[in-house]
Coordinates of C-alpha atoms in Angstrom, one line a residue:
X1 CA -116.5 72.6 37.3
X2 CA -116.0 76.0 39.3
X3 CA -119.5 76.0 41.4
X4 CA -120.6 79.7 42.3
X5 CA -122.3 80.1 45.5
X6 CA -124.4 83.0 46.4
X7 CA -126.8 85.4 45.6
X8 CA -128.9 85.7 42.4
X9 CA -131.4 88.4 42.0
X10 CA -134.0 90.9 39.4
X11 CA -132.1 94.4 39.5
X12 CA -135.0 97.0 38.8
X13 CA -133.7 99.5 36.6
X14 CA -135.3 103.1 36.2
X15 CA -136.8 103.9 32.8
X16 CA -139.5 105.8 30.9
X17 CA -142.0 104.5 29.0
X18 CA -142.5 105.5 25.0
X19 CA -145.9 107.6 27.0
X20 CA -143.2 109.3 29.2
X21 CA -144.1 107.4 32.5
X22 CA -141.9 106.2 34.9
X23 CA -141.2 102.5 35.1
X24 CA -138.5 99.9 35.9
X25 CA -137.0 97.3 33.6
X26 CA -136.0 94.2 35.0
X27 CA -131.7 93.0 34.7
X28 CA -130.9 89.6 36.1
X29 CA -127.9 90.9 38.5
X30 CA -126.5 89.9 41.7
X31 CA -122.6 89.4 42.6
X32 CA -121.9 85.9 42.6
X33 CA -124.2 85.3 39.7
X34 CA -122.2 87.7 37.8
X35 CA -118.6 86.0 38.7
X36 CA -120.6 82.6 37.4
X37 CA -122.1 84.4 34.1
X38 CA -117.7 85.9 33.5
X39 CA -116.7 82.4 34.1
X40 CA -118.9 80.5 31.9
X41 CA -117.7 83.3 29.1
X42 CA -114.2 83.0 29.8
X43 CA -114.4 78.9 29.0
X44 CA -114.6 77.7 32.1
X45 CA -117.2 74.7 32.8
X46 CA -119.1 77.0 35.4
X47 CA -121.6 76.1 37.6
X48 CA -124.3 78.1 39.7
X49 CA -125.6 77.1 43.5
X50 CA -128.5 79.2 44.9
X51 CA -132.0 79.2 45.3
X52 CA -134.1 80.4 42.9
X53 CA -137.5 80.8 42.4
X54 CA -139.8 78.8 40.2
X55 CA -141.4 82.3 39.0
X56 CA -141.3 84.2 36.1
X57 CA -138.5 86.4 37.7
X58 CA -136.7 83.0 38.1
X59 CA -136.9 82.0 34.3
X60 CA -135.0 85.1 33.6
X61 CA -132.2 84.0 35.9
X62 CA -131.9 80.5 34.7
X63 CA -132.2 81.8 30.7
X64 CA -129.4 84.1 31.3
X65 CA -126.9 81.4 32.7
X66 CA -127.8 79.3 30.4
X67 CA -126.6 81.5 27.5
X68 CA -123.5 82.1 29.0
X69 CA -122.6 78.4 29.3
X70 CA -123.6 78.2 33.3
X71 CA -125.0 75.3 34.4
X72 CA -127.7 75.8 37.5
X73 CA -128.6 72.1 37.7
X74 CA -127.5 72.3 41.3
X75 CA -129.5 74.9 42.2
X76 CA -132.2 74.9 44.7
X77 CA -136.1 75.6 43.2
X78 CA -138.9 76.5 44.9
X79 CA -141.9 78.5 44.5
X80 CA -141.0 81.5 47.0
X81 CA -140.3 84.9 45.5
X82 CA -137.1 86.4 43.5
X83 CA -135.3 89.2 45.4
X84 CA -135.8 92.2 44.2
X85 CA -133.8 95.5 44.1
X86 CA -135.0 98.8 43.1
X87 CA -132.7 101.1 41.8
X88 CA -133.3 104.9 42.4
X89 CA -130.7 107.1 40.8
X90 CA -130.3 110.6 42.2
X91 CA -127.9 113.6 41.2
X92 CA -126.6 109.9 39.1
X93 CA -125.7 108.3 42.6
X94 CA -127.5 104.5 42.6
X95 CA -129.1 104.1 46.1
X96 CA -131.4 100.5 46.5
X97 CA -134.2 98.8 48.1
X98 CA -134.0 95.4 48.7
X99 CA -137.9 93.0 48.7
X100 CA -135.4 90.2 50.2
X101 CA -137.5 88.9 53.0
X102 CA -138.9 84.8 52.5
X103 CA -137.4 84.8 48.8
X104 CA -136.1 81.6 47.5
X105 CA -132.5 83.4 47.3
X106 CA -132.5 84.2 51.1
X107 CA -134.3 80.9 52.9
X108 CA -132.5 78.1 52.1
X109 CA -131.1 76.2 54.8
X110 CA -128.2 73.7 55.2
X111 CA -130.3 70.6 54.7
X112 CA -131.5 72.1 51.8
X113 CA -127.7 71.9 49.9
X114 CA -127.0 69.0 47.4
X115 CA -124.3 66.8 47.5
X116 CA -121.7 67.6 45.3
X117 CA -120.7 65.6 42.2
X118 CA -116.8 64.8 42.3
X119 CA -116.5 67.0 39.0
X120 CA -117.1 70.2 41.4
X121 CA -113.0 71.4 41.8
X122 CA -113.6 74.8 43.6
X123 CA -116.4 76.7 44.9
X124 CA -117.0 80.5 44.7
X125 CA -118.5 82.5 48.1
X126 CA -119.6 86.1 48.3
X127 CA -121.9 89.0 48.3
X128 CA -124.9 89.6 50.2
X129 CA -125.6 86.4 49.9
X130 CA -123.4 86.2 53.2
X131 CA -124.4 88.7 55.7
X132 CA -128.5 87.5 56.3
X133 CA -129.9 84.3 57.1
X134 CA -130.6 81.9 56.5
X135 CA -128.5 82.0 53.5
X136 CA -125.9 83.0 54.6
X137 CA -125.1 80.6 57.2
X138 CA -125.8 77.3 54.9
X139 CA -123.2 79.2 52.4
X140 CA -120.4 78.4 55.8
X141 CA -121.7 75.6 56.2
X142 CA -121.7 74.4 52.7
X143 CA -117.5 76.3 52.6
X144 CA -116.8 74.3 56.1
X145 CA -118.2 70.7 54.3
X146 CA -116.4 71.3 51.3
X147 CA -113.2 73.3 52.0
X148 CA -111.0 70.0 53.3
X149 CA -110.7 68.9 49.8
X150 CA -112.0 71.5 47.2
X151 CA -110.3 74.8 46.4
X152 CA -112.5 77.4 47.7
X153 CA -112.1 81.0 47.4
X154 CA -114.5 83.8 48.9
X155 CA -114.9 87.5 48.3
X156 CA -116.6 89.1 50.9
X157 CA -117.8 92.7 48.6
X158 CA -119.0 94.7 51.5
X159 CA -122.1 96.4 51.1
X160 CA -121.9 98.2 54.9
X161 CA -125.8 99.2 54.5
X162 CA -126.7 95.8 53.4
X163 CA -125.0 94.7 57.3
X164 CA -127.7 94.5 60.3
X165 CA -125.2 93.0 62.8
X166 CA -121.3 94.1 61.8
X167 CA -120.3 92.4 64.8
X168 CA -121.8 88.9 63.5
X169 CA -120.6 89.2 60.1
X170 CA -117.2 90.2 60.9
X171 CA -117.4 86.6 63.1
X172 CA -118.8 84.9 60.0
X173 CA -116.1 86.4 57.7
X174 CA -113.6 85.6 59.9
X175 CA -114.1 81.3 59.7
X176 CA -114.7 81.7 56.3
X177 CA -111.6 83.1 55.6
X178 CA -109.7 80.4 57.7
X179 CA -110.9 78.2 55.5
X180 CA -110.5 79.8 52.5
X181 CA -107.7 78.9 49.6
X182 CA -108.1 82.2 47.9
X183 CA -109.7 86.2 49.2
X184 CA -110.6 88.6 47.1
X185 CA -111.2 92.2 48.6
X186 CA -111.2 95.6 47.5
X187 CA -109.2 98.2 49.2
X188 CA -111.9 99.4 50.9
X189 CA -113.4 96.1 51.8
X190 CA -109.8 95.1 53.6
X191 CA -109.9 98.4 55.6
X192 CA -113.3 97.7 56.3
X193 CA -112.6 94.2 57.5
X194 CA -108.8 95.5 59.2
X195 CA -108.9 98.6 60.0
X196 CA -106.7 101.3 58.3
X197 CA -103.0 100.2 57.3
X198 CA -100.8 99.7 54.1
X199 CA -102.8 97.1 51.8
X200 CA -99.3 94.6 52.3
X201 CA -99.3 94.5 56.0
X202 CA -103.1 94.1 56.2
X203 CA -102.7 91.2 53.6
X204 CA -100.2 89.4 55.2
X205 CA -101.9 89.4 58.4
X206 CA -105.0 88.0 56.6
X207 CA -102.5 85.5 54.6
X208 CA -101.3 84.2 58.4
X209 CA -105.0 82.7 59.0
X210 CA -105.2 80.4 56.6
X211 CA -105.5 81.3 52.7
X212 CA -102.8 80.6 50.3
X213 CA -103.6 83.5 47.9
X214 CA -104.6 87.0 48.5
X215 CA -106.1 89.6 45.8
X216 CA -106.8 93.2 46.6
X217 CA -108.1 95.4 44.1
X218 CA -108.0 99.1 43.9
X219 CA -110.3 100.5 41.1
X220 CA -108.7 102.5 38.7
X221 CA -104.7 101.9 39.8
X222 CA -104.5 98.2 39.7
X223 CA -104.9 95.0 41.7
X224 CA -102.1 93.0 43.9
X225 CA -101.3 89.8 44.3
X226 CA -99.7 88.2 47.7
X227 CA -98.5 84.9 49.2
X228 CA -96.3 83.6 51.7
X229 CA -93.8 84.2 49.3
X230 CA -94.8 87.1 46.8
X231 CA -95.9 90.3 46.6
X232 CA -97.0 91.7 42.8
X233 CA -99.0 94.5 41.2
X234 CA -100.7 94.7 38.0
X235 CA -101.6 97.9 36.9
X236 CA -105.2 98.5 35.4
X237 CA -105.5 98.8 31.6
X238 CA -106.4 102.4 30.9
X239 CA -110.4 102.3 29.2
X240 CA -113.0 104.8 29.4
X241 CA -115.1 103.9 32.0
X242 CA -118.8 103.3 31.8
X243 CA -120.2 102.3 35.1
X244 CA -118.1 99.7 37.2
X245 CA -121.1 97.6 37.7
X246 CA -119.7 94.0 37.5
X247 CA -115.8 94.9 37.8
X248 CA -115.0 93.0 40.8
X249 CA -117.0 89.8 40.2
X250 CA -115.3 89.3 36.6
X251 CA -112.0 90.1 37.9
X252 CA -113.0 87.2 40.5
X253 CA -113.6 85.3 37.4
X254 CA -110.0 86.4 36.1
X255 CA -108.3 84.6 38.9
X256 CA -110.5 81.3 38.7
X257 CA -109.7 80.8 35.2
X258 CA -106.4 81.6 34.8
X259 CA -105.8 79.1 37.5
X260 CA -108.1 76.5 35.6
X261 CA -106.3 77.2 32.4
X262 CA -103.0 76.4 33.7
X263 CA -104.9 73.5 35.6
X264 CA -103.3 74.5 38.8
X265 CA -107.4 74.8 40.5
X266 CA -106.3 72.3 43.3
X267 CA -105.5 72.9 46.6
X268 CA -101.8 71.7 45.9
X269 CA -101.7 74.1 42.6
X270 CA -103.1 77.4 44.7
X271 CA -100.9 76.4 47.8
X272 CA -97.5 76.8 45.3
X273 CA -98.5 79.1 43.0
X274 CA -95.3 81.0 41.7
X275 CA -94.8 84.2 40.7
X276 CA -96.0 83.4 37.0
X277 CA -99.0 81.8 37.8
X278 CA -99.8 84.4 40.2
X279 CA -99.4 87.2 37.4
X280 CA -101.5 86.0 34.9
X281 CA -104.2 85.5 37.6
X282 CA -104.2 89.5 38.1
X283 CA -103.3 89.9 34.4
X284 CA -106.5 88.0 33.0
X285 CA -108.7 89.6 36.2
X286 CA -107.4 93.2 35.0
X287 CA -108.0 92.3 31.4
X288 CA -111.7 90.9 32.1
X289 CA -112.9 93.3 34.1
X290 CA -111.7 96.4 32.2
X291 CA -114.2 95.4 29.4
X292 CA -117.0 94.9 32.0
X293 CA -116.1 98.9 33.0
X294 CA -115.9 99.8 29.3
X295 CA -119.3 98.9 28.8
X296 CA -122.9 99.9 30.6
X297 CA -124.2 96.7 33.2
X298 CA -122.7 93.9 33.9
X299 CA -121.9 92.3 30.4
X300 CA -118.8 90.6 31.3
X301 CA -116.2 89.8 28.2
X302 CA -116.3 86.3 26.3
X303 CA -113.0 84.8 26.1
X304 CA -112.8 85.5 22.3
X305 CA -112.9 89.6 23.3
X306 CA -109.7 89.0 25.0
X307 CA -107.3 87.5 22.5

């Protein structure tokens, strides 16, 4: 099982009524959920770790993993609220206001966090999950119990208004990625993480802390793949592009499964991952993900779309 860790939340969409009066229509959404919905549509046995609420907000979430295959039995229930965002669009710019504060998402703590059946291969880190507490610091210290002998990967997607103390995160970031098997990032999230710099150098210099694998995506061009020993590109399939809601979580998903397929999802199989293995990683994250862009949401592809 791939075990997602992280955020799960209600995304409240604007909308009009049929009497013409503003209201907002609730989308079960958040970044690591999303990554766990791609996977368990891709074939993967996925799994989902956060907290969730017992509410009706809370049945949503669990309905919606549960049609794509997810299993949330390792979840953490209680009867605290569902985070909330509410989406304002303006000039068609997305700006949102997170109702975060004593949610079941946000205030689970590290003796709250299961044990892990042996079934449990690699975990999945990321999103805003990561930069508030307490969540935040029981998903380290669930990655610093678990990282000696499951594959972890972690993608940090960097929401710099969602960030209260840059100085503590970028300390946070920093273990995790020593610990880390496999990072994501986005152009923009490397930068923000290493400054300015050709995406290679500022790879390899993350590459010499401890992960094995290194991703970077760059929106419309194409993603990149780097080791020790390799350095590809994939260019991104050409679509017409709907929103990119979603793009980077399923291309997350990409990577997980095309390492699952080929069942290289151990620490040995990431650690000497050749140059094949490495392609059709970025070729099934490119793939994935340019259906989620072709499409409004994040409705990430089922493995059948992709054949």
């Amino acid at each position: 099982m791939i075990l997602s860790c992280g955020e799960a939340l209600i995304d409240m969409l604007p909308r009009q009524s049929p009497a013409g009066e503003a209201c907002f229509a609730p989308h079960a959404g958040g970044s690591v959920f999303n990554t766990a919905i791609a996977l368990g549509r891709l074939g993967a046995r996925a799994g989902f770790l956060s907290g969730i609420s017992t509410d009706l907000f809370g049945a949503v979430l669990i309905e919606r993993l549960a049609a794509s295959g997810v299993d949330a039995g390792l979840s953490i229930r209680s009867d605290r609220p569902t985070t909330l965002a509410f989406v304002t669009l303006v000039d068609g710019h997305a700006s949102y206001a997170f109702y975060d504060e004593n949610t079941a998402g946000r205030m689970i703590a590290p003796e709250d966090l299961p044990a892990l059946p042996a079934e449990v291969t690699a975990l999945f880190f990321g999103g805003i999950s990561l930069p508030v507490d307490p969540c935040g610091g029981t998903y380290e210290a669930l990655m610093t119990r678990e990282a000696a002998t499951r594959v972890t990967m972690l993608d940090p997607n960097i929401r710099p208004g969602f960030i209260r103390d840059a100085a503590a995160y970028r300390a946070r970031l920093g273990r995790m990625i020593a610990r880390a098997d496999i990072v994501k990032l986005s152009d923009e999230d490397l930068r923000w993480l290493e400054g300015p710099g050709e995406i290679a150098a500022l790879a390899r210099g993350l590459l010499s802390r401890g992960p094995k694998l290194i991703f970077v995506t760059e929106g419309s061009t194409g993603a990149h793949g780097f080791s020790a020993e390799l350095s590809l590109f994939e260019p991104a399939h050409r679509v017409r592009v709907v929103d990119t809601v979603g793009a980077g979580d399923t291309f997350n998903a990409g990577v997980l499964a095309a390492l699952d397929r080929a069942g290289k999802l151990t620490k040995a199989g990431v650690a000497t991952a050749g140059a094949g293995l490495t392609s059709d990683c970025l070729k099934l994250g490119n793939a994935a993900a340019a259906i989620t862009v072709s499409r409004a949401g994040a409705n990430p592809p089922w493995a059948e779309e992709l054949k």
